[in-house]
Backbone as a printed PyTorch tensor [residue, N CA C, xyz], in Angstrom:
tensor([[[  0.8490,  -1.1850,   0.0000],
         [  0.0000,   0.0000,   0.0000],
         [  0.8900,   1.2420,   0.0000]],

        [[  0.5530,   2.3660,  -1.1940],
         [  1.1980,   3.2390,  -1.2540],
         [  0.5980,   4.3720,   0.4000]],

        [[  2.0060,   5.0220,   0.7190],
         [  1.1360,   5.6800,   1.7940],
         [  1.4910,   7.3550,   1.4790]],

        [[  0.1520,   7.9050,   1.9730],
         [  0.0600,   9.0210,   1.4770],
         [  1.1140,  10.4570,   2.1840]],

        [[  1.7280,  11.3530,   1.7680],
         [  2.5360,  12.2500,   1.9430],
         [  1.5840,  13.6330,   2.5810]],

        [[  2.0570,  13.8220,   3.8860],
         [  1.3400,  14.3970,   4.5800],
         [  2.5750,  16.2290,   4.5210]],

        [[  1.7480,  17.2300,   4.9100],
         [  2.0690,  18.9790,   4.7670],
         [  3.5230,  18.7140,   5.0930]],

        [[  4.3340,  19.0700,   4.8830],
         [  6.0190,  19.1860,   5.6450],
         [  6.4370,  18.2700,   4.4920]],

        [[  6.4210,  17.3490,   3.6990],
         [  6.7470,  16.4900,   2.1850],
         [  7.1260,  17.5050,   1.5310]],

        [[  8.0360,  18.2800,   1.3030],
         [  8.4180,  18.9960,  -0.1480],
         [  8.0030,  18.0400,  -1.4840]],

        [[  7.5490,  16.7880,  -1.7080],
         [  7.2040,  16.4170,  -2.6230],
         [  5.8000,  17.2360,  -2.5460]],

        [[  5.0930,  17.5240,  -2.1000],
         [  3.9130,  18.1540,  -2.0880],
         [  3.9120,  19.3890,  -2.3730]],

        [[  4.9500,  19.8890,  -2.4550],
         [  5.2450,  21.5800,  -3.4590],
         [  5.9950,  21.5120,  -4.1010]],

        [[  5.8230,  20.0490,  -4.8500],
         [  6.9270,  20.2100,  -6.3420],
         [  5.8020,  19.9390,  -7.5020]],

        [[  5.8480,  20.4410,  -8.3520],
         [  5.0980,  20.8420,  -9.7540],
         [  5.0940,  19.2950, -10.1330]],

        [[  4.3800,  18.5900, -10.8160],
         [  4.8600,  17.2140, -11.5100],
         [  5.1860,  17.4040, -12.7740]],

        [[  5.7470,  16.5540, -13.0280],
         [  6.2680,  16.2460, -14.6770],
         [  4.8430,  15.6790, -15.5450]],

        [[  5.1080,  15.9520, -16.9300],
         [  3.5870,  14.7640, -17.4210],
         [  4.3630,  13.9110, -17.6660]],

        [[  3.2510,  13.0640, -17.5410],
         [  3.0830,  11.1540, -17.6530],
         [  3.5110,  10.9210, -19.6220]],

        [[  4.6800,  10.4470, -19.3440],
         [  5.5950,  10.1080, -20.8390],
         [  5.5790,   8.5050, -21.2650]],

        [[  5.4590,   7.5770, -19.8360],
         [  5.6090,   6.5190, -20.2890],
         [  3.9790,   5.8290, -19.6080]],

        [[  3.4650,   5.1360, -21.1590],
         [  1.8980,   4.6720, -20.7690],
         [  2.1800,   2.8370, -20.9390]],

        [[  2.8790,   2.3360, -20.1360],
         [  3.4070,   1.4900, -19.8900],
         [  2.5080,   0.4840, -18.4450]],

        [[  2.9880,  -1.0510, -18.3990],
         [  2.3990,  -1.7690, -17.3190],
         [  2.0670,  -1.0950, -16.2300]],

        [[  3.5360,  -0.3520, -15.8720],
         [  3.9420,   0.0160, -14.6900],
         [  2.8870,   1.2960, -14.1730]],

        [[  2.3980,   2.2340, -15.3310],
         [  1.6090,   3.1650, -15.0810],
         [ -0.0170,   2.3970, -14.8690]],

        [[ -0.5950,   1.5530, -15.2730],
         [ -1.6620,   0.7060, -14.9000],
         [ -1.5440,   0.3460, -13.2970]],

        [[ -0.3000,  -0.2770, -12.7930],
         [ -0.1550,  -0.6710, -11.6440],
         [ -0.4550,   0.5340, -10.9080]],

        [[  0.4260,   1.2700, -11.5000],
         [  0.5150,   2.7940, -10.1270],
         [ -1.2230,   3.6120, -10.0740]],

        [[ -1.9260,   3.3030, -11.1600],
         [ -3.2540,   3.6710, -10.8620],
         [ -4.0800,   2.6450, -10.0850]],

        [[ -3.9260,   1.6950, -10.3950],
         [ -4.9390,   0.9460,  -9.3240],
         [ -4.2470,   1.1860,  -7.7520]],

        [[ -2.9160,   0.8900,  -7.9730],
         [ -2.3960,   1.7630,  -6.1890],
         [ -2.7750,   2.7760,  -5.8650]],

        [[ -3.2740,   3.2760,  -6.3790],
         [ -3.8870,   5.0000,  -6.2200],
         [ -4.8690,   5.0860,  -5.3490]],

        [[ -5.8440,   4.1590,  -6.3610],
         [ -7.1680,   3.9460,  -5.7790],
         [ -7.5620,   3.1700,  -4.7530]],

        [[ -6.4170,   2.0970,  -4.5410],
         [ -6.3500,   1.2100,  -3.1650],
         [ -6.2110,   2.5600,  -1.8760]],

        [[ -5.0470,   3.4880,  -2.2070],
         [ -4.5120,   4.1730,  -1.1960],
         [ -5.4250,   4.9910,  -0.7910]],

        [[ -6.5310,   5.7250,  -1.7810],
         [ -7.3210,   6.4550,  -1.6970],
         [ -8.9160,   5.9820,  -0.8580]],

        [[ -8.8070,   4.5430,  -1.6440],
         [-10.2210,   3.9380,  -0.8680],
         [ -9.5210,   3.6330,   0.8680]],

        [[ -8.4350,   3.5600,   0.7490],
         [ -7.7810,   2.8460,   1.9980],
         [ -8.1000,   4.3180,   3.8250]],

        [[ -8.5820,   5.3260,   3.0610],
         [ -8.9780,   6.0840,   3.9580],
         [-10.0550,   7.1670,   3.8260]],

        [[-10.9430,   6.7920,   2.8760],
         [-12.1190,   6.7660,   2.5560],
         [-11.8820,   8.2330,   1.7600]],

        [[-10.8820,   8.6390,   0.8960],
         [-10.8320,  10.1050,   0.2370],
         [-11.8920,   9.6130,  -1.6660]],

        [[-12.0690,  10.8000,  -2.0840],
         [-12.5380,  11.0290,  -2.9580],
         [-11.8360,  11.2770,  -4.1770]],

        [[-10.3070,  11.4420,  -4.1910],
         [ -9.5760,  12.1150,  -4.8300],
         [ -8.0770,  11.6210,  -4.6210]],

        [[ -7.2180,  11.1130,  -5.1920],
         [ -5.6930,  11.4210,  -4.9780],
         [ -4.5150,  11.7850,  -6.2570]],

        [[ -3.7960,  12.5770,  -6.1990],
         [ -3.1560,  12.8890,  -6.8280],
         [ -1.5180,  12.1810,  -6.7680]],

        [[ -1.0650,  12.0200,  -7.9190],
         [  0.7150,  11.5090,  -7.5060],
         [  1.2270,  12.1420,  -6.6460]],

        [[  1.5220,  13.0500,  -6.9040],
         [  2.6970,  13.4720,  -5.9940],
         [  1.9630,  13.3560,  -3.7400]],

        [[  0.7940,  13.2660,  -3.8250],
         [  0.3890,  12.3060,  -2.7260],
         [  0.7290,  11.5450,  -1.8890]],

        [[  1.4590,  10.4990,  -2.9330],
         [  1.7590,   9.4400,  -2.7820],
         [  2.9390,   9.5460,  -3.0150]],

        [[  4.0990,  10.4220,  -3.2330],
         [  5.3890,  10.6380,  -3.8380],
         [  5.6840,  10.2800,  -5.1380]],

        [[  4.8950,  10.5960,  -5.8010],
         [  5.0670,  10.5120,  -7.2660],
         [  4.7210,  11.8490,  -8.4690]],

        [[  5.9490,  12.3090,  -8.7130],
         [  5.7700,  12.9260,  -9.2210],
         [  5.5680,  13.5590, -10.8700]],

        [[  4.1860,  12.8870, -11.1130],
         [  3.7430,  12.5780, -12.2890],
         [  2.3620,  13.0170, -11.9800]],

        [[  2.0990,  13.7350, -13.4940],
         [  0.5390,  14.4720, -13.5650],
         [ -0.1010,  13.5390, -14.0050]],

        [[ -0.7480,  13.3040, -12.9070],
         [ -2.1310,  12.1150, -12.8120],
         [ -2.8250,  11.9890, -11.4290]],

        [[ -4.1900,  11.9400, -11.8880],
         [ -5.1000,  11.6920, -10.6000],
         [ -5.8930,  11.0530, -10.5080]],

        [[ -6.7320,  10.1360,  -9.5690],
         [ -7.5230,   9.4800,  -9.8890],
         [ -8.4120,  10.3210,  -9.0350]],

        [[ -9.6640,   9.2010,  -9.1640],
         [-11.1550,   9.8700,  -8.3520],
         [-12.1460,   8.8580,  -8.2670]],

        [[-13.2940,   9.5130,  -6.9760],
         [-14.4170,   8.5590,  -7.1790],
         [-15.1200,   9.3160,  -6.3270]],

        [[-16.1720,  10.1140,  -6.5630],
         [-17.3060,  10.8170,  -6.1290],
         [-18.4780,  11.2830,  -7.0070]],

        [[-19.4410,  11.3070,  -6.4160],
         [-21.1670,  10.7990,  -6.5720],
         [-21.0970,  10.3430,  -8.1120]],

        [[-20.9010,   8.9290,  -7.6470],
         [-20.9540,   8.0320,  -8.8180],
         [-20.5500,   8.3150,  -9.8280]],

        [[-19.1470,   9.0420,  -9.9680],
         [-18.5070,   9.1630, -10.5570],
         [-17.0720,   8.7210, -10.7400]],

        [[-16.6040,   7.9730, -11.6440],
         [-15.0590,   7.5110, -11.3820],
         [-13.7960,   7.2690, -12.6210]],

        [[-12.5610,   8.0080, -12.0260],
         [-11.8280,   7.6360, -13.1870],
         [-10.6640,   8.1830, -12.6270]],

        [[ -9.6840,   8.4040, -13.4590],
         [ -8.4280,   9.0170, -13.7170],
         [ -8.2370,   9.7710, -15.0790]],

        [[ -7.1350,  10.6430, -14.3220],
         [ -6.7280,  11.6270, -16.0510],
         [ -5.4470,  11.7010, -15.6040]],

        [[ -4.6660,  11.6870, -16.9360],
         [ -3.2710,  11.5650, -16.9250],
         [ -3.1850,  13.1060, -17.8040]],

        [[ -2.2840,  13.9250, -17.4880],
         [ -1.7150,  15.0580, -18.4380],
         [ -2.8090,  15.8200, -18.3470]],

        [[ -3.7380,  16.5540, -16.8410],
         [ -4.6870,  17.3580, -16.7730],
         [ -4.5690,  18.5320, -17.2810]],

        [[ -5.3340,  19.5370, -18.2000],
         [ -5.2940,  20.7860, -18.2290],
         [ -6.6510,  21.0350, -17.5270]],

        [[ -7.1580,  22.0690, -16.4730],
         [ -8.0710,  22.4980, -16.0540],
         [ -8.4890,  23.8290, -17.0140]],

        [[ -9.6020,  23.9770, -17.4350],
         [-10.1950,  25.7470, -17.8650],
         [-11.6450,  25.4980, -16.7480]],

        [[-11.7340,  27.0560, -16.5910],
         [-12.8910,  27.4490, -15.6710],
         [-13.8130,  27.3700, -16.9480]],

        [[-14.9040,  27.0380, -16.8730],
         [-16.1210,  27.7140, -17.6630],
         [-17.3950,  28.4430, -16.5950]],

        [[-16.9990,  28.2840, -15.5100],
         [-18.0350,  28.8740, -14.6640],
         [-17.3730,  29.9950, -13.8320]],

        [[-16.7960,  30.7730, -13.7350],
         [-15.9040,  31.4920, -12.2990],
         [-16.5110,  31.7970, -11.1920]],

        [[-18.0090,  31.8540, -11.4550],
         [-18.1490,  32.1660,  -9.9060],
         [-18.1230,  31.3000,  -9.0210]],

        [[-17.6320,  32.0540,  -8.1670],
         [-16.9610,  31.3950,  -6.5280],
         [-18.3310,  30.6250,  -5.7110]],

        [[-17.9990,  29.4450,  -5.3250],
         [-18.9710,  28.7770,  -4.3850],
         [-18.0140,  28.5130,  -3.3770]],

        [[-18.7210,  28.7370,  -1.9680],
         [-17.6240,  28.1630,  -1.0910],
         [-18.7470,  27.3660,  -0.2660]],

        [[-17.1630,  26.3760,   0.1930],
         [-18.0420,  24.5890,   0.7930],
         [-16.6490,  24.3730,   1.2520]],

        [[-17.4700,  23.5770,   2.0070],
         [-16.1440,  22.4180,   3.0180],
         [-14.9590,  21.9890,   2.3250]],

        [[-13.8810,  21.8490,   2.5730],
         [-13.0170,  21.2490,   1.7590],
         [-11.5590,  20.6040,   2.5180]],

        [[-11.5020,  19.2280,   2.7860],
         [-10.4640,  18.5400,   3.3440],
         [ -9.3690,  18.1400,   2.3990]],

        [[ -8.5710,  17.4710,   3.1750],
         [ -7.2980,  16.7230,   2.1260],
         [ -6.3180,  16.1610,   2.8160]],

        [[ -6.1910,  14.5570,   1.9390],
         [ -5.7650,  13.2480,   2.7800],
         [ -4.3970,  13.5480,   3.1540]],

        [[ -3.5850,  15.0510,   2.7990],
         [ -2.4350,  15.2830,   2.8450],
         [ -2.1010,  16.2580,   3.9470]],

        [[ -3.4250,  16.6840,   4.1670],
         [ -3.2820,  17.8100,   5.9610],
         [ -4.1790,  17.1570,   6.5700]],

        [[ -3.7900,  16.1170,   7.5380],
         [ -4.3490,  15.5880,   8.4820],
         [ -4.2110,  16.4420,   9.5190]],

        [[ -5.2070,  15.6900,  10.9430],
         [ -5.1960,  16.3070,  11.9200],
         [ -4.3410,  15.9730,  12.8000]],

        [[ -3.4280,  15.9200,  13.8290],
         [ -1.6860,  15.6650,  14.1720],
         [ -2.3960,  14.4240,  14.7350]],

        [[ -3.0990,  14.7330,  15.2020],
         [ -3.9210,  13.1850,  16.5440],
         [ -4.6860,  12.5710,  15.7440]],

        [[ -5.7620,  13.1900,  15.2410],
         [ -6.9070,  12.0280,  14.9470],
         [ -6.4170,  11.5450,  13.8110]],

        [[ -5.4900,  11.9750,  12.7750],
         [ -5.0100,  11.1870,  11.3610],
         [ -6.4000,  11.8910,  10.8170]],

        [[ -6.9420,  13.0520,  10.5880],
         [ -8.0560,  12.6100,   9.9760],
         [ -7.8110,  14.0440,   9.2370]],

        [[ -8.5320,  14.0930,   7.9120],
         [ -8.3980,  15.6630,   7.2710],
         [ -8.9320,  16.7320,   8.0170]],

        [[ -7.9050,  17.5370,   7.7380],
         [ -8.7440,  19.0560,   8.5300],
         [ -9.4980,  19.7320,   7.5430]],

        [[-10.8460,  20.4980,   7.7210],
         [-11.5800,  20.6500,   6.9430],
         [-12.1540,  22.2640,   6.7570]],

        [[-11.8360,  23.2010,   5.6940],
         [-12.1560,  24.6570,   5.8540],
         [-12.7160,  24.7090,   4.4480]],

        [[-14.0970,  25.9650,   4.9360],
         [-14.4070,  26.2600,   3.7730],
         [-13.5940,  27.4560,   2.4680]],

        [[-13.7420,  26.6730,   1.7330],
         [-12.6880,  27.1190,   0.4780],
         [-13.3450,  27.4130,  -0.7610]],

        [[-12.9200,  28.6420,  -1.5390],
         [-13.9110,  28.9120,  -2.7820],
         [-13.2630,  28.5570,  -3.7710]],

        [[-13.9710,  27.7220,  -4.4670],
         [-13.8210,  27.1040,  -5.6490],
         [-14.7120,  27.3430,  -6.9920]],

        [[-14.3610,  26.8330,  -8.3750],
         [-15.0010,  27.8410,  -9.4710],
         [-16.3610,  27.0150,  -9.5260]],

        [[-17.3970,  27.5650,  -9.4820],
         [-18.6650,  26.9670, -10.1040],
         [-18.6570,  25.7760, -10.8160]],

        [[-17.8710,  26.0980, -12.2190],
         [-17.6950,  25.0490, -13.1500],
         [-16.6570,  25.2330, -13.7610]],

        [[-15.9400,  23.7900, -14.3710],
         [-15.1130,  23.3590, -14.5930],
         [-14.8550,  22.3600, -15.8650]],

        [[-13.6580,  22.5370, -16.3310],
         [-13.6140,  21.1920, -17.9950],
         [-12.2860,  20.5870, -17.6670]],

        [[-12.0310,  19.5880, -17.1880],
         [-11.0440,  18.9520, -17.5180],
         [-10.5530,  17.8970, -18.5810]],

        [[ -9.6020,  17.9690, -19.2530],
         [ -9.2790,  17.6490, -20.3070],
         [ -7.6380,  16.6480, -20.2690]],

        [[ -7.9030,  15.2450, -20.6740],
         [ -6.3630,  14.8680, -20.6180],
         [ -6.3340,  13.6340, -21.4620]],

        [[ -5.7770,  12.8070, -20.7420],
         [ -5.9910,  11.3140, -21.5560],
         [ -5.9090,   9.9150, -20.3720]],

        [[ -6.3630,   8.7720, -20.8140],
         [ -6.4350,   8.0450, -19.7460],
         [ -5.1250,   6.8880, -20.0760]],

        [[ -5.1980,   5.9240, -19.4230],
         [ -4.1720,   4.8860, -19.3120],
         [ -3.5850,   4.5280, -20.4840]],

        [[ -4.7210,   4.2560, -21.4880],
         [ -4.1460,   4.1220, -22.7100],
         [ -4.4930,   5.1210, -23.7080]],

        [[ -4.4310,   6.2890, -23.6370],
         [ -4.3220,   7.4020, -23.7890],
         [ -5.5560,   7.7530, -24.4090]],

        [[ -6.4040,   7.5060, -24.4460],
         [ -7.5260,   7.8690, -25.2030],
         [ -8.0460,   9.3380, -24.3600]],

        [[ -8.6250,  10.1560, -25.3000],
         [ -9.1970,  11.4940, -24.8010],
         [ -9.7060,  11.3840, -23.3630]],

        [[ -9.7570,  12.1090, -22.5260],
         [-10.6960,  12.0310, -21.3510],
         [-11.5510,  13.7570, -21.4930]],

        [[-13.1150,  13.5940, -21.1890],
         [-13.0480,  15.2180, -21.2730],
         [-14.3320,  15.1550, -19.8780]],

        [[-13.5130,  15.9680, -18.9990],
         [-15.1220,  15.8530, -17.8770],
         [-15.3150,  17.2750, -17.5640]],

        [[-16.9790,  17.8980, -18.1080],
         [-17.4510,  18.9840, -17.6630],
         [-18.1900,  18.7480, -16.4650]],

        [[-17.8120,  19.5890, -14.9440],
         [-17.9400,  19.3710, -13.7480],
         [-18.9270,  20.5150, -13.3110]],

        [[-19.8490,  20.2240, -12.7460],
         [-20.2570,  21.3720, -11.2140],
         [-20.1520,  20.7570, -10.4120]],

        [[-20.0910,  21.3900,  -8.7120],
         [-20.8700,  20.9380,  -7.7450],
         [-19.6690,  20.1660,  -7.3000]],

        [[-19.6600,  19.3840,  -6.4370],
         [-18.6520,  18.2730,  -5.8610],
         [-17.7240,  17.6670,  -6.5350]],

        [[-17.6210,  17.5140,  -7.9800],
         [-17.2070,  16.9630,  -8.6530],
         [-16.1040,  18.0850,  -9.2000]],

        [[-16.4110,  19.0590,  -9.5510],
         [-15.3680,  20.9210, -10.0210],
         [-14.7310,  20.8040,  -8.6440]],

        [[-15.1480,  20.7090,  -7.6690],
         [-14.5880,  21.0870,  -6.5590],
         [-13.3660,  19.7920,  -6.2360]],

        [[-13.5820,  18.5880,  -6.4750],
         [-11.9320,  18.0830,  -6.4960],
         [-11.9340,  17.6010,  -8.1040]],

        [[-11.9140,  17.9440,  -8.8480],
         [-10.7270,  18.2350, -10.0440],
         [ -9.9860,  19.1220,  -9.4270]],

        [[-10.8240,  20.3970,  -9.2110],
         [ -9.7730,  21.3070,  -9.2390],
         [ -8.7090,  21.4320,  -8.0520]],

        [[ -9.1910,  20.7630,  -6.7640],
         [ -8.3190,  20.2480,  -6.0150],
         [ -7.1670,  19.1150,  -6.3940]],

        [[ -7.7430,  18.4440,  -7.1230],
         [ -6.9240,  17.1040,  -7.4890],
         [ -5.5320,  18.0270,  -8.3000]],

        [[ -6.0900,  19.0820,  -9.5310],
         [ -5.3280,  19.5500, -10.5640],
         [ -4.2040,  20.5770,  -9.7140]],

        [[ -4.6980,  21.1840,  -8.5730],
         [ -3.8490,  21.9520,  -8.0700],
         [ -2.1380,  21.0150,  -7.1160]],

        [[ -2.8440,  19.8630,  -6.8300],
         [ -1.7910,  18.9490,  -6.5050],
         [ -0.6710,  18.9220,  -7.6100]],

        [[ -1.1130,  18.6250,  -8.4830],
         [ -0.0010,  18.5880,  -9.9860],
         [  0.8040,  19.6820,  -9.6480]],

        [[  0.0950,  20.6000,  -9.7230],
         [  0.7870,  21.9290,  -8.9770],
         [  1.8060,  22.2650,  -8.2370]],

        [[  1.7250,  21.5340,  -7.0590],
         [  2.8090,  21.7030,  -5.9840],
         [  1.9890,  22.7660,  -4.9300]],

        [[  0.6340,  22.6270,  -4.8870],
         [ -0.6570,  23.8850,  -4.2520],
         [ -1.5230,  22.8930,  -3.9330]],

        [[ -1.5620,  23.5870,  -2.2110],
         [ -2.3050,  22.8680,  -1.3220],
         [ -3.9310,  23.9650,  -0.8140]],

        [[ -5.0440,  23.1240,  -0.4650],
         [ -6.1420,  23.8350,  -0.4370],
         [ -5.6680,  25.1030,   0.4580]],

        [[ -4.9010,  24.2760,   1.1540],
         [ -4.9060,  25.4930,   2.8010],
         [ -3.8400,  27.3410,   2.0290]],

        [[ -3.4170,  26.8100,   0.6530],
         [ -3.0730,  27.8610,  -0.1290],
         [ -4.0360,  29.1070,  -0.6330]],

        [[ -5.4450,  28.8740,  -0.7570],
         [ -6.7150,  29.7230,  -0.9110],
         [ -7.5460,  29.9730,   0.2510]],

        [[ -6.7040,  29.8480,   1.3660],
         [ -7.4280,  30.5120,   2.9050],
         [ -6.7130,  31.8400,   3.0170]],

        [[ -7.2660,  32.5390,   4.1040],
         [ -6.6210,  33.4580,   4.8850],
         [ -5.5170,  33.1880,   5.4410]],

        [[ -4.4460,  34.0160,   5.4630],
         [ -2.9400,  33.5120,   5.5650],
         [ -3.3080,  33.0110,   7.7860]],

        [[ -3.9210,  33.5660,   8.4950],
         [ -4.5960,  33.1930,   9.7380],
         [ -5.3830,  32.1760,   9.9700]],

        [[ -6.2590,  31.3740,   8.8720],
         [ -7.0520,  30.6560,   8.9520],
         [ -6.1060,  29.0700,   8.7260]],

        [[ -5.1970,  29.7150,   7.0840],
         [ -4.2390,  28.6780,   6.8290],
         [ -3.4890,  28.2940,   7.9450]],

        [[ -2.7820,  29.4550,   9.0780],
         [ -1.7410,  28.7300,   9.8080],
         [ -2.3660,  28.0360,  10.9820]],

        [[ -3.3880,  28.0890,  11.1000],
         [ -4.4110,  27.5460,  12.4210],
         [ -4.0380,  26.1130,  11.9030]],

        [[ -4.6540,  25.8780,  10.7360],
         [ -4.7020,  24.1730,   9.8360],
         [ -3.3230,  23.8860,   9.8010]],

        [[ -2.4760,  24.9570,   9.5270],
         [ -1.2100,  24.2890,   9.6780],
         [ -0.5820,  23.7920,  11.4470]],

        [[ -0.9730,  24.4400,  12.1030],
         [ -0.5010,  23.5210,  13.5470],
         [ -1.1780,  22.7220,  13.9390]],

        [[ -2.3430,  22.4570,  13.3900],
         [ -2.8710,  21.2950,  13.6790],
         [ -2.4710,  19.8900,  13.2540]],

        [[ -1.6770,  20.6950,  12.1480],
         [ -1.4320,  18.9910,  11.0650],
         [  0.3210,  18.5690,  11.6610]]])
């Protein structure tokens, strides 16, 4: 079981590379994904997560499920909704469990990439679903949620974790 890379990981503020080789080995590392991800009940994990630093994420929320390799995110909605928002990578120091702040995220969303064996992927998102792409896509990033708080609100979440 891959285990997940918690706030203080400089792998978690490094940008990823894209996914070059669509090989066995990249099949394996997605179903580990999703083991690691179901393994603590998240909705979402990204590589570099898991110390891997390769643009790819998987997912599974309201009956929705997949992975995208080589994400580009565009907004098609900008206005701001704000809602709860955790992550398997800022736990809480004791309970192991995500710390959770509300965070504004875009209305709607298009993500665009390719999957395992590279075929197109294209998912137009609202609602729960915009809200971790675009979490998932900001991981690729080397950008953590607690990055779109109040620099006071962020460091609260940060001594907790």
């Amino acid at each position: 079981m891959r285990e997940i890379r918690v706030v203080g990981d400089p792998v978690l503020r490094t940008p990823a590379e894209p996914v070059t080789d669509f090989d066995r080995e990249l099949r394996r590392l997605i179903e580990e994904m999703f083991q690691a991800m179901y393994a603590v009940n998240g909705v979402g994990l990204a590589g570099p997560q898991i110390g891997v630093l390769r643009r790819l994420f998987v997912y599974d929320i309201n009956k929705r499920k997949g992975h995208v390799i080589n994400p580009t995110l565009k907004v098609d909605d900008p206005e701001e909704i704000l809602d709860e928002e955790g992550c398997l990578s800022v736990p809480d120091r004791e309970t192991r469990r995500p710390i959770y702040a509300t965070v504004a995220r875009a209305a709607g969303v298009t993500v665009e990439g390719v999957d395992r064996l590279r075929r197109p992927v294209r998912i137009q998102a609202r609602g729960s679903l915009a809200r971790c792409l675009q979490h998932e896509t900001e991981h690729l990033d080397g950008k953590l949620y607690v990055d779109r708080l109040p620099k006071n609100e962020a460091r609260k979440i940060m001594l907790r974790a």
